[in-house]
Amino acid sequence: METSLENLLKAFVTSQQRITVLTGAGISAESGIPTFRGPEGYWTIGSEAYRPQEMATQRMFLKAPLAVWNWYLYRRSVCARAEPNPGHRAVAGMERLFGDRFRLVTQNVDNLHLRAGSTPERTFEIHGNIFLMRCAEACSAALTPVPAAFDDWPRDREISSGEAELLRCPRCGGLLRPHVLWFDEVYDEPFYRLTTTLAAARETDLLIVAGTSGTTNLPNKVAWEVSRRYKAVIVDVNTDRNPFAALAVRQGGFAVTGTCGQILPEILALFQAA
Ligand SMILES: [Zn+2]
């Protein structure tokens, strides 16, 4: 790590400034979770094969709700088998160190940050959480855990009629849906913390971007809001060059090449030593 970055991180600790960490698929890939945008995410319904961008839609849920559930139950089991890595644990360590000066914004739905010790109060899961479900009819905003009956769900198992009953809303009898943002939906505050996330970005003095390459809209807005703030610094941690690295460097920040599991613990150690 460059000396100027080390000095900046140390000086941050004794300031009263605020830090936001923004994470994406890269940090969870290091725990063995595929993005599901590639071949792992392809899914067959009847004789048709569908791409993830078709499966993760309200349109598909309306057409084939149990097939969409099946896909998510399988993905949920993949996430449940994975373990948080040193990158996740370093992020949780930063929250413990900085308390209310800290926010985590994650694109990941895999629950690994919370399992690593990040708190729900300061963690904004802007694409939802695959372990939770809610009423598809929106009769209430309540989030409930996906039942344990669906644990260890193999890729090719069908949902029985008895199991399908567990996916019905206890209030209105309509279908429940996975608590995730679909490709044909938009960010909002009640479910995805849109307003809260942008407000946090506007108060951020140090943004650490880890394992995301800026393909979706809200993470880009977060980085943009931070970049407009006077003297705010962006540090990008990634295994390869990406738009966030370019933005960071253009704004006088830093692009650190490496894995989240390697670099984030180094950053935490610098914070702790200051
Ligand atoms: Zn309902």
PDB file of C-alpha atoms and ligand atoms in Angstrom:
ATOM      1  CA  MET A   1       0.000   0.000   0.000  1.00  0.00           C
ATOM      2  CA  GLU A   2       1.282   3.493  -0.834  1.00  0.00           C
ATOM      3  CA  THR A   3       2.589   5.585   2.067  1.00  0.00           C
ATOM      4  CA  SER A   4       0.254   8.460   1.192  1.00  0.00           C
ATOM      5  CA  LEU A   5      -2.729   6.094   1.486  1.00  0.00           C
ATOM      6  CA  GLU A   6      -1.454   4.715   4.786  1.00  0.00           C
ATOM      7  CA  ASN A   7      -1.105   8.259   6.165  1.00  0.00           C
ATOM      8  CA  LEU A   8      -4.576   9.179   4.983  1.00  0.00           C
ATOM      9  CA  LEU A   9      -6.137   6.121   6.644  1.00  0.00           C
ATOM     10  CA  LYS A  10      -4.314   6.771   9.927  1.00  0.00           C
ATOM     11  CA  ALA A  11      -5.348  10.447   9.955  1.00  0.00           C
ATOM     12  CA  PHE A  12      -8.945   9.426   9.318  1.00  0.00           C
ATOM     13  CA  VAL A  13      -9.110   7.478  12.589  1.00  0.00           C
ATOM     14  CA  THR A  14      -8.538  10.474  14.840  1.00  0.00           C
ATOM     15  CA  SER A  15     -10.839  12.737  12.813  1.00  0.00           C
ATOM     16  CA  GLN A  16     -14.592  12.909  13.312  1.00  0.00           C
ATOM     17  CA  GLN A  17     -15.188  12.026   9.673  1.00  0.00           C
ATOM     18  CA  ARG A  18     -17.518   9.383   8.299  1.00  0.00           C
ATOM     19  CA  ILE A  19     -16.709   6.232   6.358  1.00  0.00           C
ATOM     20  CA  THR A  20     -18.860   4.171   4.003  1.00  0.00           C
ATOM     21  CA  VAL A  21     -17.843   0.771   2.651  1.00  0.00           C
ATOM     22  CA  LEU A  22     -19.534  -0.282  -0.599  1.00  0.00           C
ATOM     23  CA  THR A  23     -19.281  -3.970  -1.501  1.00  0.00           C
ATOM     24  CA  GLY A  24     -20.295  -6.127  -4.444  1.00  0.00           C
ATOM     25  CA  ALA A  25     -20.058  -9.641  -5.834  1.00  0.00           C
ATOM     26  CA  GLY A  26     -16.241  -9.715  -5.735  1.00  0.00           C
ATOM     27  CA  ILE A  27     -16.041 -10.001  -1.949  1.00  0.00           C
ATOM     28  CA  SER A  28     -18.467 -12.940  -1.938  1.00  0.00           C
ATOM     29  CA  ALA A  29     -16.805 -14.611  -4.910  1.00  0.00           C
ATOM     30  CA  GLU A  30     -13.867 -15.063  -2.518  1.00  0.00           C
ATOM     31  CA  SER A  31     -16.228 -17.159  -0.362  1.00  0.00           C
ATOM     32  CA  GLY A  32     -17.090 -19.286  -3.384  1.00  0.00           C
ATOM     33  CA  ILE A  33     -20.414 -17.662  -4.276  1.00  0.00           C
ATOM     34  CA  PRO A  34     -20.843 -17.291  -8.040  1.00  0.00           C
ATOM     35  CA  THR A  35     -22.445 -14.116  -9.373  1.00  0.00           C
ATOM     36  CA  PHE A  36     -25.326 -16.123 -10.906  1.00  0.00           C
ATOM     37  CA  ARG A  37     -25.055 -13.775 -13.865  1.00  0.00           C
ATOM     38  CA  GLY A  38     -22.903 -16.399 -15.563  1.00  0.00           C
ATOM     39  CA  PRO A  39     -23.585 -20.063 -16.463  1.00  0.00           C
ATOM     40  CA  GLU A  40     -24.323 -20.977 -12.803  1.00  0.00           C
ATOM     41  CA  GLY A  41     -27.407 -18.792 -13.043  1.00  0.00           C
ATOM     42  CA  TYR A  42     -28.941 -20.386 -16.154  1.00  0.00           C
ATOM     43  CA  TRP A  43     -32.179 -22.218 -15.382  1.00  0.00           C
ATOM     44  CA  THR A  44     -34.436 -24.581 -17.273  1.00  0.00           C
ATOM     45  CA  ILE A  45     -38.221 -24.418 -17.072  1.00  0.00           C
ATOM     46  CA  GLY A  46     -39.892 -27.195 -19.068  1.00  0.00           C
ATOM     47  CA  SER A  47     -37.853 -27.348 -22.258  1.00  0.00           C
ATOM     48  CA  GLU A  48     -36.758 -23.702 -22.167  1.00  0.00           C
ATOM     49  CA  ALA A  49     -33.440 -22.401 -20.777  1.00  0.00           C
ATOM     50  CA  TYR A  50     -33.484 -18.928 -19.253  1.00  0.00           C
ATOM     51  CA  ARG A  51     -30.765 -16.442 -18.470  1.00  0.00           C
ATOM     52  CA  PRO A  52     -30.461 -14.926 -14.956  1.00  0.00           C
ATOM     53  CA  GLN A  53     -31.576 -11.564 -16.363  1.00  0.00           C
ATOM     54  CA  GLU A  54     -34.851 -13.280 -17.335  1.00  0.00           C
ATOM     55  CA  MET A  55     -35.229 -15.338 -14.133  1.00  0.00           C
ATOM     56  CA  ALA A  56     -34.693 -12.441 -11.723  1.00  0.00           C
ATOM     57  CA  THR A  57     -37.711 -10.471 -12.879  1.00  0.00           C
ATOM     58  CA  GLN A  58     -41.201  -9.747 -11.699  1.00  0.00           C
ATOM     59  CA  ARG A  59     -42.323 -10.676 -15.189  1.00  0.00           C
ATOM     60  CA  MET A  60     -41.027 -14.251 -14.732  1.00  0.00           C
ATOM     61  CA  PHE A  61     -42.409 -14.456 -11.196  1.00  0.00           C
ATOM     62  CA  LEU A  62     -45.893 -13.592 -12.482  1.00  0.00           C
ATOM     63  CA  LYS A  63     -45.558 -16.235 -15.214  1.00  0.00           C
ATOM     64  CA  ALA A  64     -43.887 -19.067 -13.245  1.00  0.00           C
ATOM     65  CA  PRO A  65     -43.678 -18.225  -9.515  1.00  0.00           C
ATOM     66  CA  LEU A  66     -42.632 -21.676  -8.302  1.00  0.00           C
ATOM     67  CA  ALA A  67     -39.874 -21.935 -10.915  1.00  0.00           C
ATOM     68  CA  VAL A  68     -38.516 -18.587  -9.756  1.00  0.00           C
ATOM     69  CA  TRP A  69     -38.772 -19.734  -6.130  1.00  0.00           C
ATOM     70  CA  ASN A  70     -36.970 -22.949  -7.023  1.00  0.00           C
ATOM     71  CA  TRP A  71     -34.092 -20.955  -8.509  1.00  0.00           C
ATOM     72  CA  TYR A  72     -33.845 -18.767  -5.399  1.00  0.00           C
ATOM     73  CA  LEU A  73     -34.098 -21.706  -2.987  1.00  0.00           C
ATOM     74  CA  TYR A  74     -31.174 -23.352  -4.759  1.00  0.00           C
ATOM     75  CA  ARG A  75     -29.164 -20.108  -4.704  1.00  0.00           C
ATOM     76  CA  ARG A  76     -30.041 -19.602  -1.012  1.00  0.00           C
ATOM     77  CA  SER A  77     -28.583 -23.039  -0.234  1.00  0.00           C
ATOM     78  CA  VAL A  78     -25.363 -22.149  -2.078  1.00  0.00           C
ATOM     79  CA  CYS A  79     -25.127 -18.988   0.059  1.00  0.00           C
ATOM     80  CA  ALA A  80     -25.916 -20.908   3.277  1.00  0.00           C
ATOM     81  CA  ARG A  81     -23.060 -23.338   2.623  1.00  0.00           C
ATOM     82  CA  ALA A  82     -20.555 -20.495   2.068  1.00  0.00           C
ATOM     83  CA  GLU A  83     -18.634 -18.905   4.941  1.00  0.00           C
ATOM     84  CA  PRO A  84     -17.723 -15.236   5.458  1.00  0.00           C
ATOM     85  CA  ASN A  85     -14.071 -14.572   4.556  1.00  0.00           C
ATOM     86  CA  PRO A  86     -11.433 -12.219   6.056  1.00  0.00           C
ATOM     87  CA  GLY A  87     -12.783  -9.391   3.846  1.00  0.00           C
ATOM     88  CA  HIS A  88     -16.264  -9.644   5.424  1.00  0.00           C
ATOM     89  CA  ARG A  89     -14.753  -9.881   8.903  1.00  0.00           C
ATOM     90  CA  ALA A  90     -12.560  -6.805   8.301  1.00  0.00           C
ATOM     91  CA  VAL A  91     -15.651  -4.787   7.287  1.00  0.00           C
ATOM     92  CA  ALA A  92     -17.383  -5.858  10.525  1.00  0.00           C
ATOM     93  CA  GLY A  93     -14.218  -4.874  12.416  1.00  0.00           C
ATOM     94  CA  MET A  94     -14.337  -1.390  10.868  1.00  0.00           C
ATOM     95  CA  GLU A  95     -17.924  -0.979  12.079  1.00  0.00           C
ATOM     96  CA  ARG A  96     -16.908  -1.994  15.621  1.00  0.00           C
ATOM     97  CA  LEU A  97     -14.030   0.504  15.508  1.00  0.00           C
ATOM     98  CA  PHE A  98     -15.949   3.487  14.106  1.00  0.00           C
ATOM     99  CA  GLY A  99     -19.462   2.890  15.468  1.00  0.00           C
ATOM    100  CA  ASP A 100     -21.853   5.500  14.147  1.00  0.00           C
ATOM    101  CA  ARG A 101     -19.247   7.043  11.843  1.00  0.00           C
ATOM    102  CA  PHE A 102     -19.558   3.857   9.762  1.00  0.00           C
ATOM    103  CA  ARG A 103     -22.045   2.623   7.128  1.00  0.00           C
ATOM    104  CA  LEU A 104     -21.994  -0.466   4.915  1.00  0.00           C
ATOM    105  CA  VAL A 105     -23.777  -0.462   1.555  1.00  0.00           C
ATOM    106  CA  THR A 106     -23.821  -3.889  -0.077  1.00  0.00           C
ATOM    107  CA  GLN A 107     -25.123  -5.161  -3.384  1.00  0.00           C
ATOM    108  CA  ASN A 108     -24.881  -8.721  -2.102  1.00  0.00           C
ATOM    109  CA  VAL A 109     -28.005 -10.640  -1.088  1.00  0.00           C
ATOM    110  CA  ASP A 110     -26.070 -13.565   0.455  1.00  0.00           C
ATOM    111  CA  ASN A 111     -26.205 -12.463   4.124  1.00  0.00           C
ATOM    112  CA  LEU A 112     -22.435 -12.988   4.573  1.00  0.00           C
ATOM    113  CA  HIS A 113     -21.816  -9.482   5.965  1.00  0.00           C
ATOM    114  CA  LEU A 114     -24.388  -9.971   8.720  1.00  0.00           C
ATOM    115  CA  ARG A 115     -23.033 -13.444   9.461  1.00  0.00           C
ATOM    116  CA  ALA A 116     -19.541 -11.891   9.770  1.00  0.00           C
ATOM    117  CA  GLY A 117     -20.800  -9.484  12.458  1.00  0.00           C
ATOM    118  CA  SER A 118     -21.958  -6.357  10.596  1.00  0.00           C
ATOM    119  CA  THR A 119     -25.150  -5.002  12.241  1.00  0.00           C
ATOM    120  CA  PRO A 120     -28.505  -4.643  10.452  1.00  0.00           C
ATOM    121  CA  GLU A 121     -28.711  -1.045  11.744  1.00  0.00           C
ATOM    122  CA  ARG A 122     -25.664   0.113   9.779  1.00  0.00           C
ATOM    123  CA  THR A 123     -25.864  -2.333   6.851  1.00  0.00           C
ATOM    124  CA  PHE A 124     -27.912  -1.287   3.836  1.00  0.00           C
ATOM    125  CA  GLU A 125     -28.687  -4.310   1.665  1.00  0.00           C
ATOM    126  CA  ILE A 126     -29.658  -2.361  -1.438  1.00  0.00           C
ATOM    127  CA  HIS A 127     -30.551  -5.479  -3.448  1.00  0.00           C
ATOM    128  CA  GLY A 128     -32.278  -7.293  -0.551  1.00  0.00           C
ATOM    129  CA  ASN A 129     -31.463 -10.553   1.217  1.00  0.00           C
ATOM    130  CA  ILE A 130     -32.056 -14.004  -0.240  1.00  0.00           C
ATOM    131  CA  PHE A 131     -32.832 -15.462   3.215  1.00  0.00           C
ATOM    132  CA  LEU A 132     -35.910 -13.250   3.608  1.00  0.00           C
ATOM    133  CA  MET A 133     -39.303 -13.167   1.898  1.00  0.00           C
ATOM    134  CA  ARG A 134     -42.273 -10.825   1.800  1.00  0.00           C
ATOM    135  CA  CYS A 135     -45.801 -10.647   0.411  1.00  0.00           C
ATOM    136  CA  ALA A 136     -45.792 -10.357  -3.385  1.00  0.00           C
ATOM    137  CA  GLU A 137     -49.124  -8.524  -3.145  1.00  0.00           C
ATOM    138  CA  ALA A 138     -47.513  -6.042  -0.724  1.00  0.00           C
ATOM    139  CA  CYS A 139     -50.369  -6.423   1.789  1.00  0.00           C
ATOM    140  CA  SER A 140     -47.708  -5.671   4.410  1.00  0.00           C
ATOM    141  CA  ALA A 141     -44.037  -4.687   4.394  1.00  0.00           C
ATOM    142  CA  ALA A 142     -43.137  -7.473   6.847  1.00  0.00           C
ATOM    143  CA  LEU A 143     -40.004  -9.507   6.100  1.00  0.00           C
ATOM    144  CA  THR A 144     -39.881 -13.100   7.301  1.00  0.00           C
ATOM    145  CA  PRO A 145     -37.127 -15.722   7.085  1.00  0.00           C
ATOM    146  CA  VAL A 146     -37.443 -18.359   4.362  1.00  0.00           C
ATOM    147  CA  PRO A 147     -38.566 -21.511   6.285  1.00  0.00           C
ATOM    148  CA  ALA A 148     -35.999 -24.120   7.304  1.00  0.00           C
ATOM    149  CA  ALA A 149     -38.002 -26.697   5.314  1.00  0.00           C
ATOM    150  CA  PHE A 150     -36.172 -25.291   2.264  1.00  0.00           C
ATOM    151  CA  ASP A 151     -32.649 -25.759   3.662  1.00  0.00           C
ATOM    152  CA  ASP A 152     -30.150 -27.744   1.541  1.00  0.00           C
ATOM    153  CA  TRP A 153     -32.253 -27.313  -1.585  1.00  0.00           C
ATOM    154  CA  PRO A 154     -30.701 -29.158  -4.537  1.00  0.00           C
ATOM    155  CA  ARG A 155     -30.740 -27.701  -8.020  1.00  0.00           C
ATOM    156  CA  ASP A 156     -33.191 -30.190  -9.517  1.00  0.00           C
ATOM    157  CA  ARG A 157     -35.795 -30.613  -6.749  1.00  0.00           C
ATOM    158  CA  GLU A 158     -39.457 -29.706  -7.367  1.00  0.00           C
ATOM    159  CA  ILE A 159     -41.483 -27.786  -4.783  1.00  0.00           C
ATOM    160  CA  SER A 160     -44.287 -30.039  -3.491  1.00  0.00           C
ATOM    161  CA  SER A 161     -47.821 -28.732  -2.975  1.00  0.00           C
ATOM    162  CA  GLY A 162     -47.288 -28.926   0.803  1.00  0.00           C
ATOM    163  CA  GLU A 163     -44.080 -26.896   0.532  1.00  0.00           C
ATOM    164  CA  ALA A 164     -45.813 -24.385  -1.743  1.00  0.00           C
ATOM    165  CA  GLU A 165     -48.211 -23.650   1.133  1.00  0.00           C
ATOM    166  CA  LEU A 166     -45.205 -22.354   3.110  1.00  0.00           C
ATOM    167  CA  LEU A 167     -44.755 -19.748   0.366  1.00  0.00           C
ATOM    168  CA  ARG A 168     -48.228 -18.243   0.923  1.00  0.00           C
ATOM    169  CA  CYS A 169     -48.774 -15.004   2.807  1.00  0.00           C
ATOM    170  CA  PRO A 170     -50.328 -15.717   6.243  1.00  0.00           C
ATOM    171  CA  ARG A 171     -52.191 -12.398   6.076  1.00  0.00           C
ATOM    172  CA  CYS A 172     -53.785 -12.254   2.617  1.00  0.00           C
ATOM    173  CA  GLY A 173     -53.197 -15.779   1.255  1.00  0.00           C
ATOM    174  CA  GLY A 174     -51.326 -14.401  -1.772  1.00  0.00           C
ATOM    175  CA  LEU A 175     -47.890 -15.563  -2.834  1.00  0.00           C
ATOM    176  CA  LEU A 176     -44.769 -14.641  -0.941  1.00  0.00           C
ATOM    177  CA  ARG A 177     -41.723 -13.603  -2.954  1.00  0.00           C
ATOM    178  CA  PRO A 178     -37.966 -13.516  -2.303  1.00  0.00           C
ATOM    179  CA  HIS A 179     -36.872 -10.207  -0.747  1.00  0.00           C
ATOM    180  CA  VAL A 180     -34.587  -9.237  -3.629  1.00  0.00           C
ATOM    181  CA  LEU A 181     -34.572  -6.440  -6.170  1.00  0.00           C
ATOM    182  CA  TRP A 182     -35.395  -7.730  -9.644  1.00  0.00           C
ATOM    183  CA  PHE A 183     -34.043  -6.460 -12.956  1.00  0.00           C
ATOM    184  CA  ASP A 184     -37.437  -4.997 -13.938  1.00  0.00           C
ATOM    185  CA  GLU A 185     -37.936  -3.204 -10.605  1.00  0.00           C
ATOM    186  CA  VAL A 186     -36.586   0.067  -9.190  1.00  0.00           C
ATOM    187  CA  TYR A 187     -34.854   0.917  -5.920  1.00  0.00           C
ATOM    188  CA  ASP A 188     -37.084   2.261  -3.143  1.00  0.00           C
ATOM    189  CA  GLU A 189     -36.682   3.309   0.489  1.00  0.00           C
ATOM    190  CA  PRO A 190     -38.950   0.861   2.363  1.00  0.00           C
ATOM    191  CA  PHE A 191     -37.281  -2.300   1.039  1.00  0.00           C
ATOM    192  CA  TYR A 192     -33.918  -1.216  -0.364  1.00  0.00           C
ATOM    193  CA  ARG A 193     -32.992   1.934   1.643  1.00  0.00           C
ATOM    194  CA  LEU A 194     -32.621   4.187  -1.401  1.00  0.00           C
ATOM    195  CA  THR A 195     -33.043   7.534   0.414  1.00  0.00           C
ATOM    196  CA  THR A 196     -31.016   6.466   3.464  1.00  0.00           C
ATOM    197  CA  THR A 197     -28.173   5.191   1.289  1.00  0.00           C
ATOM    198  CA  LEU A 198     -27.916   8.392  -0.750  1.00  0.00           C
ATOM    199  CA  ALA A 199     -28.111  10.505   2.435  1.00  0.00           C
ATOM    200  CA  ALA A 200     -25.236   8.476   3.918  1.00  0.00           C
ATOM    201  CA  ALA A 201     -23.221   8.957   0.714  1.00  0.00           C
ATOM    202  CA  ARG A 202     -23.634  12.735   0.943  1.00  0.00           C
ATOM    203  CA  GLU A 203     -22.119  12.656   4.459  1.00  0.00           C
ATOM    204  CA  THR A 204     -19.259  10.308   3.556  1.00  0.00           C
ATOM    205  CA  ASP A 205     -15.673  11.584   3.787  1.00  0.00           C
ATOM    206  CA  LEU A 206     -14.009   8.243   3.012  1.00  0.00           C
ATOM    207  CA  LEU A 207     -15.563   5.693   0.656  1.00  0.00           C
ATOM    208  CA  ILE A 208     -14.007   2.249   0.348  1.00  0.00           C
ATOM    209  CA  VAL A 209     -15.325   0.411  -2.709  1.00  0.00           C
ATOM    210  CA  ALA A 210     -14.596  -3.326  -2.554  1.00  0.00           C
ATOM    211  CA  GLY A 211     -15.269  -6.040  -5.109  1.00  0.00           C
ATOM    212  CA  THR A 212     -17.705  -4.218  -7.329  1.00  0.00           C
ATOM    213  CA  SER A 213     -17.264  -2.931 -10.846  1.00  0.00           C
ATOM    214  CA  GLY A 214     -20.095  -0.458 -11.096  1.00  0.00           C
ATOM    215  CA  THR A 215     -22.604  -2.159 -13.338  1.00  0.00           C
ATOM    216  CA  THR A 216     -25.681  -1.118 -11.405  1.00  0.00           C
ATOM    217  CA  ASN A 217     -27.149   2.269 -10.889  1.00  0.00           C
ATOM    218  CA  LEU A 218     -27.319   2.936  -7.126  1.00  0.00           C
ATOM    219  CA  PRO A 219     -23.663   2.032  -6.384  1.00  0.00           C
ATOM    220  CA  ASN A 220     -22.663   4.450  -9.142  1.00  0.00           C
ATOM    221  CA  LYS A 221     -24.807   7.159  -7.560  1.00  0.00           C
ATOM    222  CA  VAL A 222     -23.195   6.510  -4.168  1.00  0.00           C
ATOM    223  CA  ALA A 223     -19.699   6.969  -5.614  1.00  0.00           C
ATOM    224  CA  TRP A 224     -20.836  10.030  -7.534  1.00  0.00           C
ATOM    225  CA  GLU A 225     -22.368  11.679  -4.430  1.00  0.00           C
ATOM    226  CA  VAL A 226     -19.170  11.049  -2.462  1.00  0.00           C
ATOM    227  CA  SER A 227     -17.009  12.372  -5.296  1.00  0.00           C
ATOM    228  CA  ARG A 228     -18.940  15.679  -5.212  1.00  0.00           C
ATOM    229  CA  ARG A 229     -18.292  16.179  -1.491  1.00  0.00           C
ATOM    230  CA  TYR A 230     -15.481  18.575  -0.609  1.00  0.00           C
ATOM    231  CA  LYS A 231     -12.218  16.709   0.126  1.00  0.00           C
ATOM    232  CA  ALA A 232     -13.919  13.302   0.206  1.00  0.00           C
ATOM    233  CA  VAL A 233     -11.650  10.409  -0.776  1.00  0.00           C
ATOM    234  CA  ILE A 234     -12.500   7.207  -2.631  1.00  0.00           C
ATOM    235  CA  VAL A 235     -10.374   4.078  -2.211  1.00  0.00           C
ATOM    236  CA  ASP A 236     -11.137   1.282  -4.671  1.00  0.00           C
ATOM    237  CA  VAL A 237     -10.128  -2.275  -3.812  1.00  0.00           C
ATOM    238  CA  ASN A 238     -10.395  -4.629  -6.757  1.00  0.00           C
ATOM    239  CA  THR A 239      -8.538  -7.380  -8.547  1.00  0.00           C
ATOM    240  CA  ASP A 240      -8.766  -5.519 -11.845  1.00  0.00           C
ATOM    241  CA  ARG A 241      -9.282  -2.051 -13.246  1.00  0.00           C
ATOM    242  CA  ASN A 242     -12.866  -0.826 -13.196  1.00  0.00           C
ATOM    243  CA  PRO A 243     -14.842   2.439 -13.410  1.00  0.00           C
ATOM    244  CA  PHE A 244     -14.665   2.981  -9.613  1.00  0.00           C
ATOM    245  CA  ALA A 245     -10.865   2.802  -9.723  1.00  0.00           C
ATOM    246  CA  ALA A 246     -10.818   5.395 -12.490  1.00  0.00           C
ATOM    247  CA  LEU A 247     -13.171   7.686 -10.554  1.00  0.00           C
ATOM    248  CA  ALA A 248     -11.137   7.277  -7.347  1.00  0.00           C
ATOM    249  CA  VAL A 249      -7.860   8.189  -9.028  1.00  0.00           C
ATOM    250  CA  ARG A 250      -9.408  11.095 -10.947  1.00  0.00           C
ATOM    251  CA  GLN A 251     -10.631  12.527  -7.610  1.00  0.00           C
ATOM    252  CA  GLY A 252      -7.255  12.230  -5.880  1.00  0.00           C
ATOM    253  CA  GLY A 253      -8.090   8.903  -4.244  1.00  0.00           C
ATOM    254  CA  PHE A 254      -6.532   5.476  -4.588  1.00  0.00           C
ATOM    255  CA  ALA A 255      -6.976   2.269  -6.572  1.00  0.00           C
ATOM    256  CA  VAL A 256      -5.548  -0.705  -4.702  1.00  0.00           C
ATOM    257  CA  THR A 257      -5.127  -3.904  -6.683  1.00  0.00           C
ATOM    258  CA  GLY A 258      -5.774  -7.069  -4.694  1.00  0.00           C
ATOM    259  CA  THR A 259      -8.459  -9.290  -3.233  1.00  0.00           C
ATOM    260  CA  CYS A 260     -10.874  -8.063  -0.570  1.00  0.00           C
ATOM    261  CA  GLY A 261      -9.687 -10.833   1.752  1.00  0.00           C
ATOM    262  CA  GLN A 262      -6.141  -9.520   1.516  1.00  0.00           C
ATOM    263  CA  ILE A 263      -6.532  -5.724   1.334  1.00  0.00           C
ATOM    264  CA  LEU A 264      -9.464  -5.051   3.701  1.00  0.00           C
ATOM    265  CA  PRO A 265      -7.740  -6.703   6.707  1.00  0.00           C
ATOM    266  CA  GLU A 266      -4.628  -4.595   5.913  1.00  0.00           C
ATOM    267  CA  ILE A 267      -6.754  -1.438   5.951  1.00  0.00           C
ATOM    268  CA  LEU A 268      -8.403  -2.488   9.240  1.00  0.00           C
ATOM    269  CA  ALA A 269      -4.969  -3.162  10.777  1.00  0.00           C
ATOM    270  CA  LEU A 270      -3.837   0.359   9.795  1.00  0.00           C
ATOM    271  CA  PHE A 271      -6.966   1.848  11.368  1.00  0.00           C
ATOM    272  CA  GLN A 272      -6.435  -0.163  14.550  1.00  0.00           C
ATOM    273  CA  ALA A 273      -2.771   0.838  14.807  1.00  0.00           C
ATOM    274  CA  ALA A 274      -3.452   4.574  14.495  1.00  0.00           C
TER     275      ALA A 274
HETATM  276 ZN    ZN B   1     -50.079 -10.678   1.828  1.00  0.00          ZN
END
